[in-house]
Amino acid sequence: MDNSGRMWFLADMSKSFRPWDVDQAWLFPPSVRDLVPPDHLAHLIRDTVRDSLDLSEILAAYDEERGYPPYHPAMMTALLLYGYSQGVYSSRRLAKACQERVDFMAVTAMQTPDFRTISDFRKRHHEALANLFGQVLGLCQRAGLVRLGHVALDGTKIKANASRHKAMSYGRMKVEVPRLAAEVKRWFKEADKVDRSEDKQHGPTRRGDEMPSWVANKQERLAKMREAMAAMESEAREGKPTDGTRGGRAGGKSEREPGTPPDRAQRNFTDPESRIMLSKEGFIQAYNPQLAVDSEHQIIVARDVTTSAADVGQLIPMVTQIETNTGHLPEELSADAGYCSEENLGELRRRRIKGYIAIGRLKHGAKAPRAHRGKPAGPLVLDMWAKLKRGGYRSRYRLRKQIVEPAIGQIKQARSFRQFLLRGVAKVRSEWSLVCTAHNLLKWAAATTA
């Protein structure tokens, strides 16, 4: 009797099954094109990168003939774009997928770059990778997927690669810096005393000037605080907004000296350019990515990232970017109340764009607002209020939820992009461009292969 535990497997059965022999030697298909079906997205993205995208900006960085040949930049680009289209963003997860998933093998031709190679490639070429957004948008335009009849604009808070618990307010820094400096000074004296005592006990075998790790850590934190305070004071002198500032009370005088940040202004030690923002999850350390989406096929026609939690300053730059990216202005544009201001409405009118921008929640029977954003409501704000009220549920403003919010949902929920991997606004902006490029690639693939 076989005691190996496989009697049930070897016994005669009335039903025949297909052979399942895990020890059977076999060969891979003769071509990586046979790893997945011919109509698979992996083939489309790989061939699009090879045949339709201009990668000269990336290739120009490889001007050194010496050294071991690197992985082909086109393969690495295709790997990143395919990974982002599948919701795989981490360099470690991408490297693992290259070893375990046949769809990734079809993209890389079974090459297996390690996670550090993938991470370094993304960081080294982040600007060039961001510029691929325009090329993919051009593919969508040539396929007739962009009409600019109606464009919806929105922003969404996405976590930075930093913890909000690693941030500190300017007021607390003013207290902590002298306290920590005194503590480090006291510990230096204590360390010197310990060294002299050990020299007497064990002999002068040590130099006597080594810095204990617990002192070094405090010194490093003190240096970071001083650096953060200097940066915040510099921003205040230049008149730049600092995290957490809203200015003094209306009609009142600020108690702080001119050119100094308020005590509530905060700075993060891990990613100083990120900001604490209010999201549906509460306060998070985040950036505020922007996207403008065309109504025809939910193609993203403009994208950006800002460190400001407020959206009002992003409408005009995004409209300008739409024209730069596509060569045309949209006929209509909708956005939520965060983008409403007299200046923004005036700019839309000047550019002859029909705007549908909320000024706040429209309650049944409510009268025209007297104030908007702490100021008397201007004529354009009042005109917009009347325009949306007349339209009611039939207003074109309703298209906003059907256009831009599904795109955000596909990115954050379907493809699970909820936190940036890179740090610093420049690299985060490039990473957001990659996310938007992958989104457009998927829309283009769905429309052209239907």
Coordinates of C-alpha atoms in Angstrom, one line a residue:
M1 CA 0.0 0.0 0.0
D2 CA 1.3 3.4 -0.9
N3 CA 1.7 5.5 2.2
S4 CA 2.8 8.7 0.4
G5 CA -0.7 10.2 0.7
R6 CA -1.4 10.0 -3.0
M7 CA -3.5 6.8 -3.1
W8 CA -6.5 8.7 -4.0
F9 CA -4.6 10.2 -7.0
L10 CA -3.3 6.8 -8.3
A11 CA -6.5 4.8 -7.8
D12 CA -8.7 3.9 -10.7
M13 CA -11.4 6.3 -11.4
S14 CA -14.5 6.0 -13.6
K15 CA -13.9 9.5 -15.0
S16 CA -10.9 10.3 -17.2
F17 CA -9.0 13.6 -16.6
R18 CA -6.4 15.5 -18.6
P19 CA -2.9 14.6 -17.5
W20 CA -1.5 16.8 -14.7
D21 CA 2.2 16.0 -14.3
V22 CA 4.1 18.7 -12.6
D23 CA 7.4 16.9 -13.2
Q24 CA 6.9 16.9 -17.0
A25 CA 9.6 18.9 -18.8
W26 CA 8.3 21.4 -21.3
L27 CA 9.5 24.3 -23.4
F28 CA 8.1 27.8 -23.5
P29 CA 6.5 29.0 -26.7
P30 CA 8.9 29.9 -29.4
S31 CA 7.9 33.6 -29.1
V32 CA 6.8 35.8 -26.2
R33 CA 3.9 36.8 -28.4
D34 CA 2.4 33.4 -27.6
L35 CA 2.6 33.8 -23.8
V36 CA -0.8 35.7 -23.9
P37 CA -3.6 35.9 -26.4
P38 CA -2.9 38.0 -29.5
D39 CA -5.5 40.7 -28.5
H40 CA -4.0 41.1 -25.0
L41 CA -3.2 44.6 -23.7
A42 CA 0.4 43.6 -23.0
H43 CA 1.1 43.3 -26.7
L44 CA -0.7 46.6 -27.5
I45 CA 1.3 48.7 -24.9
R46 CA 4.6 47.0 -25.8
D47 CA 4.2 47.6 -29.5
T48 CA 2.9 51.1 -29.0
V49 CA 6.0 52.1 -27.0
R50 CA 8.2 50.5 -29.6
D51 CA 6.5 51.8 -32.7
S52 CA 4.6 55.0 -31.9
L53 CA 6.3 56.8 -29.1
D54 CA 9.4 59.0 -29.4
L55 CA 11.8 58.0 -26.7
S56 CA 14.8 60.1 -27.9
E57 CA 14.8 62.2 -24.7
I58 CA 15.4 59.0 -22.7
L59 CA 17.8 57.4 -25.2
A60 CA 19.9 60.6 -25.2
A61 CA 20.9 60.0 -21.6
Y62 CA 22.8 56.9 -22.6
D63 CA 25.9 58.3 -24.2
E64 CA 28.5 56.2 -22.5
E65 CA 29.7 53.1 -24.4
R66 CA 31.7 51.6 -21.5
G67 CA 30.2 49.4 -18.8
Y68 CA 27.8 46.5 -18.9
P69 CA 24.9 47.0 -21.3
P70 CA 21.8 48.3 -19.5
Y71 CA 18.2 47.1 -20.1
H72 CA 16.7 48.7 -23.2
P73 CA 15.0 52.0 -22.2
A74 CA 12.0 51.1 -24.5
M75 CA 11.5 47.9 -22.6
M76 CA 11.7 49.7 -19.2
T77 CA 9.3 52.3 -20.4
A78 CA 6.8 49.7 -21.6
L79 CA 7.2 47.8 -18.3
L80 CA 6.3 51.0 -16.3
L81 CA 3.3 51.9 -18.5
Y82 CA 1.9 48.4 -18.5
G83 CA 2.5 48.1 -14.7
Y84 CA 0.6 51.4 -14.1
S85 CA -2.2 50.2 -16.4
Q86 CA -2.5 47.1 -14.2
G87 CA -2.4 48.9 -10.8
V88 CA 1.2 47.7 -10.1
Y89 CA 3.3 50.7 -9.1
S90 CA 5.9 49.6 -6.6
S91 CA 9.3 48.7 -8.1
R92 CA 9.4 45.6 -5.9
R93 CA 6.0 44.4 -7.2
L94 CA 7.0 45.2 -10.8
A95 CA 10.2 43.1 -10.4
K96 CA 8.2 40.3 -8.9
A97 CA 5.6 40.4 -11.7
C98 CA 8.4 40.1 -14.3
Q99 CA 9.3 36.8 -12.7
E100 CA 5.8 35.4 -12.0
R101 CA 3.3 36.9 -14.5
V102 CA 3.3 35.8 -18.2
D103 CA 1.6 39.1 -19.3
F104 CA 4.6 41.0 -17.9
M105 CA 7.0 38.5 -19.5
A106 CA 5.3 39.3 -22.8
V107 CA 6.2 42.9 -22.3
T108 CA 9.8 42.4 -21.2
A109 CA 10.6 39.5 -23.4
M110 CA 11.2 37.4 -20.3
Q111 CA 13.9 39.8 -19.0
T112 CA 13.8 40.3 -15.2
P113 CA 15.2 43.7 -14.1
D114 CA 15.5 43.9 -10.3
F115 CA 13.5 46.4 -8.2
R116 CA 16.5 48.8 -7.8
T117 CA 17.0 49.0 -11.5
I118 CA 13.3 49.8 -12.0
S119 CA 13.3 52.4 -9.3
D120 CA 16.5 54.1 -10.5
F121 CA 15.1 54.2 -14.1
R122 CA 11.9 55.9 -13.0
K123 CA 13.8 58.5 -10.9
R124 CA 16.4 59.1 -13.5
H125 CA 14.0 59.7 -16.4
H126 CA 11.0 61.1 -14.5
E127 CA 10.8 64.3 -16.6
A128 CA 11.0 62.4 -19.9
L129 CA 8.5 59.8 -18.8
A130 CA 6.1 62.7 -17.8
N131 CA 6.4 64.1 -21.4
L132 CA 4.9 60.9 -22.8
F133 CA 1.5 62.1 -21.6
G134 CA 1.4 64.5 -24.6
Q135 CA 2.4 61.8 -27.1
V136 CA -0.3 59.4 -25.9
L137 CA -2.9 62.2 -25.8
G138 CA -1.9 62.8 -29.5
L139 CA -2.7 59.2 -30.2
C140 CA -6.1 59.6 -28.6
Q141 CA -6.8 62.8 -30.7
R142 CA -5.8 61.1 -34.0
A143 CA -8.2 58.3 -33.1
G144 CA -11.0 60.8 -32.7
L145 CA -11.4 60.2 -29.0
V146 CA -11.1 63.9 -28.0
R147 CA -13.7 66.4 -29.0
L148 CA -13.5 69.1 -26.3
G149 CA -17.2 69.7 -26.4
H150 CA -17.4 69.5 -22.7
V151 CA -14.4 69.2 -20.3
A152 CA -14.8 68.6 -16.5
L153 CA -12.1 69.7 -14.1
D154 CA -11.5 68.4 -10.6
G155 CA -8.8 67.8 -8.0
T156 CA -8.3 64.9 -5.6
K157 CA -6.1 64.5 -2.5
I158 CA -3.6 61.7 -2.7
K159 CA -1.2 60.7 0.1
A160 CA 2.4 61.7 -0.1
N161 CA 5.2 59.3 0.6
A162 CA 5.5 60.8 4.1
S163 CA 3.6 60.5 7.4
R164 CA 1.8 63.5 8.8
H165 CA 3.2 62.5 12.2
K166 CA 6.7 63.5 10.8
A167 CA 5.5 67.1 10.5
M168 CA 6.0 69.9 13.1
S169 CA 4.6 73.3 13.5
Y170 CA 6.8 76.5 13.4
G171 CA 5.6 77.3 16.9
R172 CA 6.6 74.0 18.3
M173 CA 10.0 74.2 16.5
K174 CA 10.6 77.6 18.3
V175 CA 10.2 75.8 21.6
E176 CA 11.9 72.5 20.7
V177 CA 15.0 73.9 19.0
P178 CA 16.5 75.6 22.2
R179 CA 15.3 72.7 24.4
L180 CA 16.9 70.1 22.2
A181 CA 20.1 72.2 21.7
A182 CA 20.5 72.4 25.5
E183 CA 19.8 68.7 25.8
V184 CA 22.4 67.8 23.2
K185 CA 24.9 70.1 24.9
R186 CA 24.2 68.4 28.3
W187 CA 24.6 65.0 26.7
F188 CA 27.9 65.9 25.1
K189 CA 29.2 66.8 28.6
E190 CA 27.8 63.5 29.9
A191 CA 29.4 61.6 27.1
D192 CA 32.7 63.3 27.7
K193 CA 32.5 62.4 31.4
V194 CA 31.7 58.7 30.6
D195 CA 34.7 58.6 28.2
R196 CA 37.1 59.9 30.9
S197 CA 35.7 57.4 33.3
E198 CA 36.1 54.5 30.9
D199 CA 39.7 55.6 30.1
K200 CA 40.6 55.3 33.8
Q201 CA 38.9 51.9 34.1
H202 CA 39.9 50.3 30.8
G203 CA 42.9 52.3 29.6
P204 CA 43.1 54.9 26.8
T205 CA 42.1 52.4 24.1
R206 CA 39.5 54.8 22.5
R207 CA 40.1 58.1 20.9
G208 CA 37.7 59.7 23.3
D209 CA 35.9 61.8 20.7
E210 CA 33.4 59.2 19.4
M211 CA 29.8 60.4 19.3
P212 CA 27.3 58.1 20.9
S213 CA 24.4 57.1 18.6
W214 CA 21.8 58.6 20.9
V215 CA 23.6 62.0 20.7
A216 CA 23.9 61.8 16.9
N217 CA 20.2 61.1 16.5
K218 CA 19.3 64.2 18.6
Q219 CA 21.8 66.3 16.6
E220 CA 20.3 65.1 13.3
R221 CA 16.8 66.0 14.5
L222 CA 18.0 69.4 15.7
A223 CA 19.7 70.0 12.3
K224 CA 16.4 69.1 10.5
M225 CA 14.4 71.4 12.7
R226 CA 16.8 74.3 12.1
E227 CA 16.8 73.6 8.3
A228 CA 12.9 73.5 8.3
M229 CA 12.7 76.8 10.3
A230 CA 15.1 78.5 7.9
A231 CA 13.1 77.3 4.9
M232 CA 9.7 78.5 6.4
E233 CA 11.2 81.9 7.3
S234 CA 12.5 82.3 3.8
E235 CA 9.1 81.5 2.3
A236 CA 7.5 84.0 4.6
R237 CA 9.9 86.7 3.6
E238 CA 9.2 86.0 0.0
G239 CA 5.4 86.2 0.6
K240 CA 4.8 82.5 -0.2
P241 CA 2.0 80.7 1.5
T242 CA 3.1 78.3 4.2
D243 CA 1.3 75.1 5.2
G244 CA -1.6 75.9 7.6
T245 CA -1.7 79.7 7.1
R246 CA -4.8 81.6 6.4
G247 CA -3.6 85.1 7.4
G248 CA -4.8 87.2 10.2
R249 CA -8.4 87.9 11.1
A250 CA -10.4 90.1 8.7
G251 CA -9.8 93.7 9.6
G252 CA -7.3 92.7 12.4
K253 CA -3.6 93.0 12.7
S254 CA -1.3 90.0 12.8
E255 CA 0.7 89.7 16.1
R256 CA 3.7 88.1 14.4
E257 CA 6.6 90.1 13.0
P258 CA 6.5 90.7 9.2
G259 CA 8.5 88.1 7.2
T260 CA 8.0 85.3 9.8
P261 CA 5.7 82.4 9.4
P262 CA 2.7 81.9 11.8
D263 CA 3.2 79.4 14.7
R264 CA 0.6 77.0 13.1
A265 CA 2.5 76.7 9.8
Q266 CA 3.8 73.2 9.5
R267 CA 6.6 71.4 7.6
N268 CA 7.2 67.7 7.0
F269 CA 10.7 66.4 7.6
T270 CA 10.3 63.4 5.2
D271 CA 8.8 65.3 2.2
P272 CA 9.0 69.0 2.9
E273 CA 7.0 69.9 -0.2
S274 CA 4.0 67.9 0.8
R275 CA 1.2 69.5 2.9
I276 CA -1.3 68.4 5.4
M277 CA -4.7 68.5 3.7
L278 CA -8.3 67.6 4.6
S279 CA -9.6 64.6 2.7
K280 CA -12.5 62.2 3.1
E281 CA -10.2 60.2 5.4
G282 CA -9.5 63.2 7.6
F283 CA -6.2 65.1 7.6
I284 CA -3.5 63.5 5.6
Q285 CA 0.0 64.4 4.4
A286 CA -0.7 64.8 0.7
Y287 CA -0.5 66.5 -2.6
N288 CA -3.4 67.8 -4.7
P289 CA -3.4 66.3 -8.2
Q290 CA -5.5 68.0 -10.8
L291 CA -7.0 66.5 -14.0
A292 CA -9.3 67.8 -16.8
V293 CA -11.3 65.1 -18.6
D294 CA -13.0 65.2 -22.0
S295 CA -16.6 64.0 -22.1
E296 CA -16.3 62.0 -25.3
H297 CA -14.3 59.0 -24.0
Q298 CA -13.1 60.2 -20.6
I299 CA -9.6 61.0 -21.9
I300 CA -7.5 63.2 -19.6
V301 CA -6.5 66.3 -21.6
A302 CA -4.6 68.1 -18.8
R303 CA -3.0 67.1 -15.5
D304 CA -1.0 68.8 -12.8
V305 CA 0.0 68.5 -9.1
T306 CA -0.2 71.4 -6.6
T307 CA 0.9 71.7 -3.0
S308 CA -2.0 73.9 -2.3
A309 CA -5.1 72.3 -0.8
A310 CA -7.3 74.9 -2.5
D311 CA -8.4 74.4 -6.1
V312 CA -9.3 77.9 -7.0
G313 CA -5.9 78.9 -8.3
Q314 CA -5.7 75.9 -10.7
L315 CA -8.5 76.6 -13.1
I316 CA -6.8 79.1 -15.4
P317 CA -3.5 77.1 -15.5
M318 CA -5.4 73.9 -16.4
V319 CA -7.4 75.7 -19.2
T320 CA -4.1 77.0 -20.6
Q321 CA -2.7 73.5 -20.5
I322 CA -5.7 72.1 -22.3
E323 CA -5.1 74.5 -25.2
T324 CA -1.3 73.7 -25.1
N325 CA -1.8 70.0 -25.1
T326 CA -4.6 69.8 -27.7
G327 CA -4.3 73.0 -29.7
H328 CA -7.9 74.0 -28.9
L329 CA -10.0 75.4 -26.1
P330 CA -13.0 73.4 -24.8
E331 CA -16.5 74.7 -25.7
E332 CA -17.8 74.0 -22.2
L333 CA -16.1 73.5 -18.8
S334 CA -17.6 72.3 -15.6
A335 CA -16.0 72.3 -12.1
D336 CA -17.1 72.2 -8.5
A337 CA -17.4 75.1 -6.1
G338 CA -13.7 75.0 -5.2
Y339 CA -12.8 76.6 -8.5
C340 CA -15.4 79.4 -8.4
S341 CA -14.1 83.0 -8.2
E342 CA -14.8 86.2 -10.0
E343 CA -11.4 86.1 -11.7
N344 CA -11.9 82.5 -13.0
L345 CA -15.4 83.2 -14.3
G346 CA -14.1 86.3 -16.0
E347 CA -11.2 84.4 -17.7
L348 CA -13.6 81.8 -19.0
R349 CA -15.8 84.5 -20.5
R350 CA -12.8 86.2 -22.0
R351 CA -11.8 82.9 -23.7
R352 CA -15.4 82.3 -24.8
I353 CA -15.8 79.1 -22.8
K354 CA -19.2 78.3 -21.5
G355 CA -18.6 77.7 -17.8
Y356 CA -20.7 75.7 -15.4
I357 CA -19.1 76.2 -12.0
A358 CA -20.9 75.7 -8.7
I359 CA -20.7 78.6 -6.2
G360 CA -21.8 76.4 -3.3
R361 CA -24.7 74.1 -2.5
L362 CA -27.9 75.3 -4.2
K363 CA -30.7 74.9 -1.7
H364 CA -34.3 74.9 -2.8
G365 CA -35.8 78.4 -2.5
A366 CA -32.4 79.9 -1.6
K367 CA -31.9 83.6 -2.5
A368 CA -28.9 84.9 -4.4
P369 CA -25.8 84.9 -2.2
R370 CA -24.6 88.3 -0.9
A371 CA -21.1 87.1 -0.2
H372 CA -18.6 84.7 -1.8
R373 CA -15.2 83.6 -0.4
G374 CA -15.5 86.3 2.3
K375 CA -16.2 89.1 -0.1
P376 CA -19.3 90.7 -1.6
A377 CA -20.6 88.4 -4.4
G378 CA -19.4 89.9 -7.8
P379 CA -21.6 90.2 -10.9
L380 CA -20.2 87.1 -12.6
V381 CA -20.7 84.9 -9.5
L382 CA -24.3 86.1 -9.3
D383 CA -24.8 85.4 -13.0
M384 CA -23.4 81.9 -12.5
W385 CA -25.8 81.3 -9.5
A386 CA -28.8 82.4 -11.7
K387 CA -27.6 80.2 -14.6
L388 CA -27.3 77.1 -12.6
K389 CA -30.5 77.7 -10.7
R390 CA -32.4 78.1 -14.0
G391 CA -31.0 74.9 -15.4
G392 CA -31.8 72.9 -12.3
Y393 CA -31.3 69.2 -12.8
R394 CA -31.0 69.7 -16.5
S395 CA -28.0 72.0 -16.1
R396 CA -24.9 71.0 -18.0
Y397 CA -23.2 71.1 -14.6
R398 CA -24.5 67.6 -13.9
L399 CA -22.1 66.3 -16.5
R400 CA -19.2 66.9 -14.1
K401 CA -20.1 63.9 -12.0
Q402 CA -20.4 61.7 -15.1
I403 CA -17.0 62.7 -16.6
V404 CA -14.3 63.5 -14.2
E405 CA -15.4 61.7 -11.0
P406 CA -15.5 58.3 -12.8
A407 CA -11.9 58.9 -14.0
I408 CA -10.8 59.6 -10.5
G409 CA -12.6 56.5 -9.3
Q410 CA -10.9 54.3 -11.9
I411 CA -7.5 55.6 -10.9
K412 CA -7.9 55.5 -7.1
Q413 CA -10.3 52.5 -6.8
A414 CA -10.0 50.2 -9.8
R415 CA -6.3 50.7 -10.2
S416 CA -5.6 51.3 -6.5
F417 CA -3.4 54.4 -6.9
R418 CA -3.8 56.0 -3.4
Q419 CA -0.3 57.1 -2.5
F420 CA 2.6 58.6 -4.4
L421 CA 5.9 56.6 -4.3
L422 CA 8.2 59.5 -5.1
R423 CA 8.9 62.6 -3.0
G424 CA 9.2 66.2 -4.0
V425 CA 6.6 68.1 -6.1
A426 CA 8.6 67.7 -9.4
K427 CA 8.9 63.9 -9.1
V428 CA 5.3 63.6 -7.8
R429 CA 4.1 65.6 -10.8
S430 CA 5.9 63.2 -13.1
E431 CA 4.5 60.2 -11.3
W432 CA 1.0 61.7 -11.7
S433 CA 1.7 62.1 -15.5
L434 CA 2.5 58.4 -15.7
V435 CA -0.7 57.5 -14.0
C436 CA -2.7 59.7 -16.4
T437 CA -0.8 58.4 -19.4
A438 CA -1.7 54.8 -18.4
H439 CA -5.3 55.9 -18.0
N440 CA -5.4 57.3 -21.5
L441 CA -3.6 54.2 -22.9
L442 CA -6.4 52.0 -21.5
K443 CA -9.1 54.3 -23.0
W444 CA -7.3 54.3 -26.3
A445 CA -6.8 50.5 -26.3
A446 CA -10.5 49.9 -25.5
A447 CA -11.7 52.2 -28.3
T448 CA -9.3 51.1 -31.0
T449 CA -9.7 47.4 -30.4
A450 CA -13.4 47.3 -29.9

